Tab-separated table of C-alpha atoms in Angstrom:
chain	number	residue	atom	x	y	z
A	250	MET	CA	-8.146	-8.696	33.116
A	251	ASN	CA	-9.032	-6.204	30.392
A	252	ILE	CA	-9.766	-2.524	30.949
A	253	THR	CA	-13.560	-2.956	31.101
A	254	GLU	CA	-13.220	-5.640	33.747
A	255	LYS	CA	-10.811	-3.438	35.735
A	256	ALA	CA	-13.268	-0.519	35.628
A	257	ALA	CA	-16.071	-2.807	36.841
A	258	TYR	CA	-13.808	-4.142	39.605
A	259	ILE	CA	-12.982	-0.608	40.830
A	260	LYS	CA	-16.666	0.337	40.792
A	261	GLY	CA	-17.510	-2.806	42.775
A	262	LEU	CA	-14.683	-2.082	45.191
A	263	ALA	CA	-16.027	1.442	45.795
A	264	GLU	CA	-19.527	0.111	46.383
A	265	GLY	CA	-18.138	-2.541	48.718
A	266	LEU	CA	-16.315	0.120	50.731
A	267	GLY	CA	-19.566	2.018	51.115
A	268	VAL	CA	-18.854	4.939	48.786
A	269	THR	CA	-22.250	6.454	48.032
A	270	LYS	CA	-23.498	9.466	46.090
A	271	GLU	CA	-24.126	11.240	49.351
A	272	GLY	CA	-21.641	13.899	50.264
A	273	ALA	CA	-19.281	15.874	48.034
A	274	GLU	CA	-16.552	13.247	47.794
A	275	GLY	CA	-19.045	10.463	47.166
A	276	LYS	CA	-20.640	12.349	44.272
A	277	VAL	CA	-17.267	13.052	42.678
A	278	ILE	CA	-16.067	9.456	43.079
A	279	SER	CA	-19.354	8.070	41.751
A	280	GLU	CA	-19.229	10.301	38.655
A	281	MET	CA	-15.579	9.403	38.086
A	282	LEU	CA	-16.432	5.695	38.266
A	283	ASP	CA	-19.255	6.158	35.729
A	284	LEU	CA	-16.882	8.072	33.453
A	285	LEU	CA	-14.247	5.367	33.852
A	286	ALA	CA	-16.797	2.700	32.870
A	287	GLU	CA	-17.869	4.647	29.763
A	288	MET	CA	-14.273	5.300	28.742
A	289	SER	CA	-13.294	1.657	29.160
A	290	GLU	CA	-16.231	0.506	27.003
A	291	LYS	CA	-15.346	3.033	24.292
A	292	LEU	CA	-11.673	2.039	24.441
A	293	SER	CA	-12.547	-1.644	24.112
A	294	PHE	CA	-14.703	-0.835	21.088
A	295	LEU	CA	-11.900	1.201	19.514
A	296	GLU	CA	-9.369	-1.589	20.130
A	297	GLY	CA	-11.635	-3.992	18.241
A	298	GLU	CA	-12.068	-1.514	15.391
A	299	ASN	CA	-8.315	-0.901	15.310
A	300	LYS	CA	-7.585	-4.623	14.994
A	301	GLU	CA	-10.139	-4.929	12.201
A	302	LEU	CA	-8.604	-1.959	10.341
A	303	ARG	CA	-5.067	-3.287	10.849
A	304	ASP	CA	-6.065	-6.620	9.307
A	305	TYR	CA	-7.713	-4.795	6.397
A	306	ILE	CA	-4.614	-2.628	5.833
A	307	GLU	CA	-2.378	-5.707	5.781
A	308	GLU	CA	-4.646	-7.269	3.162
A	309	LEU	CA	-4.573	-4.078	1.069
A	310	ASP	CA	-0.788	-3.919	1.401
A	311	GLU	CA	-0.474	-7.454	0.045
A	312	ASP	CA	-2.811	-6.630	-2.855
A	313	LEU	CA	-0.904	-3.416	-3.588
A	314	GLY	CA	2.366	-5.360	-3.561
A	315	ALA	CA	0.986	-7.680	-6.226
A	316	VAL	CA	-0.191	-4.713	-8.326
A	317	GLU	CA	3.189	-2.990	-7.966
A	318	GLU	CA	4.954	-6.154	-9.054
A	319	ASP	CA	2.743	-6.379	-12.148
A	320	PHE	CA	3.070	-2.656	-12.912
A	321	TYR	CA	6.825	-2.552	-12.553
A	322	CYS	CA	7.268	-5.702	-14.640
A	323	GLY	CA	8.396	-7.821	-11.702
A	324	GLU	CA	11.569	-5.768	-11.218
A	325	ASP	CA	13.383	-5.755	-7.907
A	326	ASP	CA	12.297	-2.969	-5.572
A	327	ASP	CA	15.721	-1.357	-5.876
A	328	ASP	CA	15.709	-1.281	-9.673
A	329	TYR	CA	12.688	0.833	-10.516
A	330	ASP	CA	13.865	3.797	-8.441
A	331	ASP	CA	17.125	4.166	-10.356
A	332	GLU	CA	17.163	7.354	-12.429
A	333	ASP	CA	19.945	6.115	-14.713
A	334	ASP	CA	18.234	2.902	-15.887
A	335	GLU	CA	19.041	2.177	-19.499
A	336	ASP	CA	15.842	0.144	-19.968
A	337	ASP	CA	13.678	3.277	-20.350
A	338	ASP	CA	14.317	3.547	-24.100
A	339	GLY	CA	11.653	1.045	-25.175
A	340	GLU	CA	13.939	-1.905	-25.740
A	341	ASP	CA	12.952	-5.452	-24.900
A	342	ASP	CA	14.574	-6.438	-21.610
A	343	GLY	CA	14.411	-10.109	-22.471
A	344	ASP	CA	11.271	-11.131	-20.566
A	345	GLY	CA	8.585	-10.084	-23.073
A	346	TYR	CA	8.043	-6.664	-21.511
A	347	TYR	CA	8.961	-3.218	-22.726
A	348	GLU	CA	9.425	0.007	-20.810
A	349	VAL	CA	8.764	3.368	-22.408
A	350	VAL	CA	8.970	6.837	-20.915
A	351	CYS	CA	5.832	8.838	-21.726
A	352	PRO	CA	6.831	11.929	-23.713
A	353	SER	CA	3.953	13.921	-22.174
A	354	CYS	CA	4.349	13.298	-18.432
A	355	GLY	CA	7.673	11.435	-18.121
A	356	GLU	CA	6.077	8.414	-16.415
A	357	THR	CA	7.629	5.013	-17.180
A	358	VAL	CA	5.021	2.785	-18.833
A	359	CYS	CA	5.458	-0.963	-18.881
A	360	PHE	CA	3.691	-3.192	-21.423
A	361	ASP	CA	4.090	-6.634	-22.894
A	362	GLU	CA	4.960	-7.486	-26.463
A	363	SER	CA	1.396	-8.555	-27.313
A	364	LEU	CA	0.222	-4.919	-27.318
A	365	ASP	CA	0.507	-2.707	-30.367
A	366	PRO	CA	3.077	-0.018	-29.458
A	367	ASP	CA	1.362	2.497	-31.757
A	368	GLU	CA	-1.860	2.213	-29.721
A	369	LEU	CA	-0.380	2.648	-26.223
A	370	VAL	CA	-2.049	5.131	-23.865
A	371	CYS	CA	-0.218	6.379	-20.786
A	372	PRO	CA	-2.113	5.293	-17.649
A	373	ALA	CA	-0.803	8.328	-15.750
A	374	CYS	CA	-1.834	11.169	-18.073
A	375	GLY	CA	-4.109	9.479	-20.631
A	376	GLU	CA	-2.096	10.691	-23.627
A	377	LYS	CA	-1.375	8.370	-26.546
A	378	ILE	CA	2.228	7.194	-26.737
A	379	GLY	CA	2.713	6.519	-30.426
A	380	GLY	CA	5.627	6.107	-32.800
A	381	ILE	CA	7.639	3.692	-30.680
A	382	GLU	CA	10.178	1.599	-32.512
A	383	LEU	CA	11.062	-1.593	-30.711
A	384	CYS	CA	14.418	-3.238	-31.224
A	385	ASP	CA	14.218	-6.982	-31.748
A	386	GLY	CA	17.994	-7.370	-31.894
A	387	ALA	CA	18.077	-7.990	-35.649
A	388	CYS	CA	18.253	-4.437	-36.947
A	389	ASP	CA	21.075	-3.177	-39.166
A	390	GLY	CA	23.198	-0.381	-37.794
A	391	CYS	CA	21.824	-0.785	-34.295
A	392	GLU	CA	24.001	0.969	-31.768
A	393	LYS	CA	22.843	-1.315	-28.947
A	394	ASP	CA	24.373	-4.682	-28.202
A	395	CYS	CA	21.255	-6.662	-29.146
A	396	ASP	CA	22.823	-10.063	-29.695
A	397	ASP	CA	22.616	-10.959	-26.005
A	398	ARG	CA	18.955	-9.860	-25.813
A	399	ARG	CA	17.646	-12.317	-28.393
A	400	ASP	CA	15.747	-15.361	-27.093
Protein backbone atom coordinates (compact mmCIF):
# COMPACT_ATOMS: atom_id res chain seq x y z
CA MET A 1 0.00 0.00 0.00
CA ASN A 2 1.49 3.35 -1.00
CA ILE A 3 1.19 6.56 0.99
CA THR A 4 -1.83 7.88 -0.94
CA GLU A 5 -3.71 4.65 -0.36
CA LYS A 6 -2.81 4.74 3.35
CA ALA A 7 -4.10 8.32 3.66
CA ALA A 8 -7.36 7.30 1.95
CA TYR A 9 -7.65 4.28 4.25
CA ILE A 10 -7.23 6.45 7.38
CA LYS A 11 -9.82 8.92 6.10
CA GLY A 12 -12.24 6.06 5.41
CA LEU A 13 -11.53 4.60 8.84
CA ALA A 14 -12.35 7.94 10.49
CA GLU A 15 -15.57 8.24 8.52
CA GLY A 16 -16.46 4.66 9.41
CA LEU A 17 -15.94 5.39 13.10
CA GLY A 18 -18.31 8.33 12.83
CA VAL A 19 -15.81 11.17 13.09
CA THR A 20 -17.63 14.22 11.75
CA LYS A 21 -16.83 17.91 11.40
CA GLU A 22 -19.09 18.63 14.32
CA GLY A 23 -17.37 19.41 17.56
CA ALA A 24 -13.84 20.69 18.18
CA GLU A 25 -12.07 17.35 17.92
CA GLY A 26 -14.00 16.37 14.81
CA LYS A 27 -13.04 19.59 13.02
CA VAL A 28 -9.37 19.15 13.89
CA ILE A 29 -9.32 15.49 12.84
CA SER A 30 -11.17 16.26 9.60
CA GLU A 31 -8.73 19.05 8.68
CA MET A 32 -5.77 16.82 9.55
CA LEU A 33 -7.14 14.07 7.30
CA ASP A 34 -7.57 16.56 4.42
CA LEU A 35 -4.01 17.80 4.98
CA LEU A 36 -2.73 14.22 5.08
CA ALA A 37 -4.46 13.48 1.75
CA GLU A 38 -2.96 16.58 0.10
CA MET A 39 0.50 15.82 1.46
CA SER A 40 0.37 12.21 0.28
CA GLU A 41 -0.65 13.28 -3.24
CA LYS A 42 2.16 15.85 -3.37
CA LEU A 43 4.66 13.30 -2.04
CA SER A 44 3.61 10.75 -4.65
CA PHE A 45 4.05 13.37 -7.36
CA LEU A 46 7.50 14.29 -6.04
CA GLU A 47 8.55 10.63 -5.89
CA GLY A 48 7.66 10.27 -9.57
CA GLU A 49 9.56 13.44 -10.45
CA ASN A 50 12.53 12.26 -8.39
CA LYS A 51 12.67 8.94 -10.24
CA GLU A 52 12.49 10.74 -13.58
CA LEU A 53 15.32 13.11 -12.56
CA ARG A 54 17.43 10.23 -11.22
CA ASP A 55 17.12 8.41 -14.55
CA TYR A 56 18.04 11.61 -16.40
CA ILE A 57 21.09 12.18 -14.17
CA GLU A 58 22.29 8.62 -14.77
CA GLU A 59 22.00 9.20 -18.52
CA LEU A 60 23.92 12.49 -18.25
CA ASP A 61 26.58 10.79 -16.12
CA GLU A 62 27.10 8.15 -18.80
CA ASP A 63 27.33 10.83 -21.51
CA LEU A 64 29.76 12.86 -19.40
CA GLY A 65 31.88 9.75 -18.85
CA ALA A 66 32.16 9.31 -22.61
CA VAL A 67 33.11 12.98 -23.06
CA GLU A 68 35.70 12.76 -20.28
CA GLU A 69 37.20 9.67 -21.88
CA ASP A 70 37.48 11.49 -25.22
CA PHE A 71 38.83 14.67 -23.62
CA TYR A 72 41.44 12.94 -21.52
CA CYS A 73 42.59 10.79 -24.44
CA GLY A 74 41.21 7.57 -22.97
CA GLU A 75 43.62 7.68 -20.03
CA ASP A 76 42.87 5.80 -16.84
CA ASP A 77 41.02 7.86 -14.24
CA ASP A 78 44.06 7.74 -11.96
CA ASP A 79 46.48 9.03 -14.58
CA TYR A 80 45.10 12.43 -15.49
CA ASP A 81 45.15 13.69 -11.90
CA ASP A 82 48.88 13.12 -11.49
CA GLU A 83 50.76 16.42 -11.22
CA ASP A 84 54.11 14.86 -12.15
CA ASP A 85 53.04 13.34 -15.50
CA GLU A 86 55.84 13.53 -18.02
CA ASP A 87 53.40 13.45 -20.96
CA ASP A 88 52.53 17.16 -20.60
CA ASP A 89 55.45 18.30 -22.77
CA GLY A 90 53.72 17.78 -26.12
CA GLU A 91 55.32 14.47 -27.00
CA ASP A 92 53.45 11.70 -28.77
CA ASP A 93 52.41 9.09 -26.22
CA GLY A 94 52.23 6.39 -28.85
CA ASP A 95 48.48 6.36 -29.56
CA GLY A 96 48.24 9.25 -32.04
CA TYR A 97 47.40 11.84 -29.39
CA TYR A 98 49.43 14.67 -27.97
CA GLU A 99 49.09 16.53 -24.69
CA VAL A 100 50.17 20.13 -24.33
CA VAL A 101 49.94 22.44 -21.35
CA CYS A 102 48.43 25.79 -22.35
CA PRO A 103 50.96 28.54 -21.62
CA SER A 104 48.15 31.01 -20.86
CA CYS A 105 45.95 29.12 -18.38
CA GLY A 106 47.94 25.96 -17.57
CA GLU A 107 45.15 23.63 -18.74
CA THR A 108 46.25 20.34 -20.35
CA VAL A 109 44.98 20.21 -23.93
CA CYS A 110 44.72 16.91 -25.75
CA PHE A 111 44.64 16.68 -29.56
CA ASP A 112 45.32 14.11 -32.23
CA GLU A 113 48.11 14.15 -34.76
CA SER A 114 45.80 15.15 -37.62
CA LEU A 115 45.52 18.71 -36.26
CA ASP A 116 48.05 21.40 -37.08
CA PRO A 117 49.84 22.17 -33.78
CA ASP A 118 50.44 25.78 -34.87
CA GLU A 119 46.67 26.35 -35.14
CA LEU A 120 45.62 24.92 -31.75
CA VAL A 121 43.27 26.99 -29.58
CA CYS A 122 42.88 26.20 -25.89
CA PRO A 123 39.27 25.16 -25.18
CA ALA A 124 39.55 26.47 -21.61
CA CYS A 125 40.72 30.05 -22.22
CA GLY A 126 40.37 30.50 -25.99
CA GLU A 127 44.00 31.55 -26.48
CA LYS A 128 46.02 30.23 -29.41
CA ILE A 129 48.65 27.67 -28.45
CA GLY A 130 51.26 28.08 -31.16
CA GLY A 131 54.90 27.17 -31.64
CA ILE A 132 54.66 23.57 -30.48
CA GLU A 133 57.39 21.26 -31.67
CA LEU A 134 56.38 17.63 -31.68
CA CYS A 135 58.96 14.90 -31.31
CA ASP A 136 58.53 12.05 -33.76
CA GLY A 137 61.39 10.05 -32.27
CA ALA A 138 63.75 10.71 -35.18
CA CYS A 139 65.30 13.99 -34.12
CA ASP A 140 69.05 14.47 -33.65
CA GLY A 141 70.23 15.38 -30.19
CA CYS A 142 66.89 14.55 -28.62
CA GLU A 143 67.20 14.21 -24.88
CA LYS A 144 64.15 11.93 -24.67
CA ASP A 145 64.27 8.20 -25.21
CA CYS A 146 62.20 8.28 -28.41
CA ASP A 147 63.17 4.91 -29.86
CA ASP A 148 60.51 3.08 -27.85
CA ARG A 149 57.82 5.60 -28.88
CA ARG A 150 58.08 4.98 -32.62
CA ASP A 151 55.32 2.90 -34.23
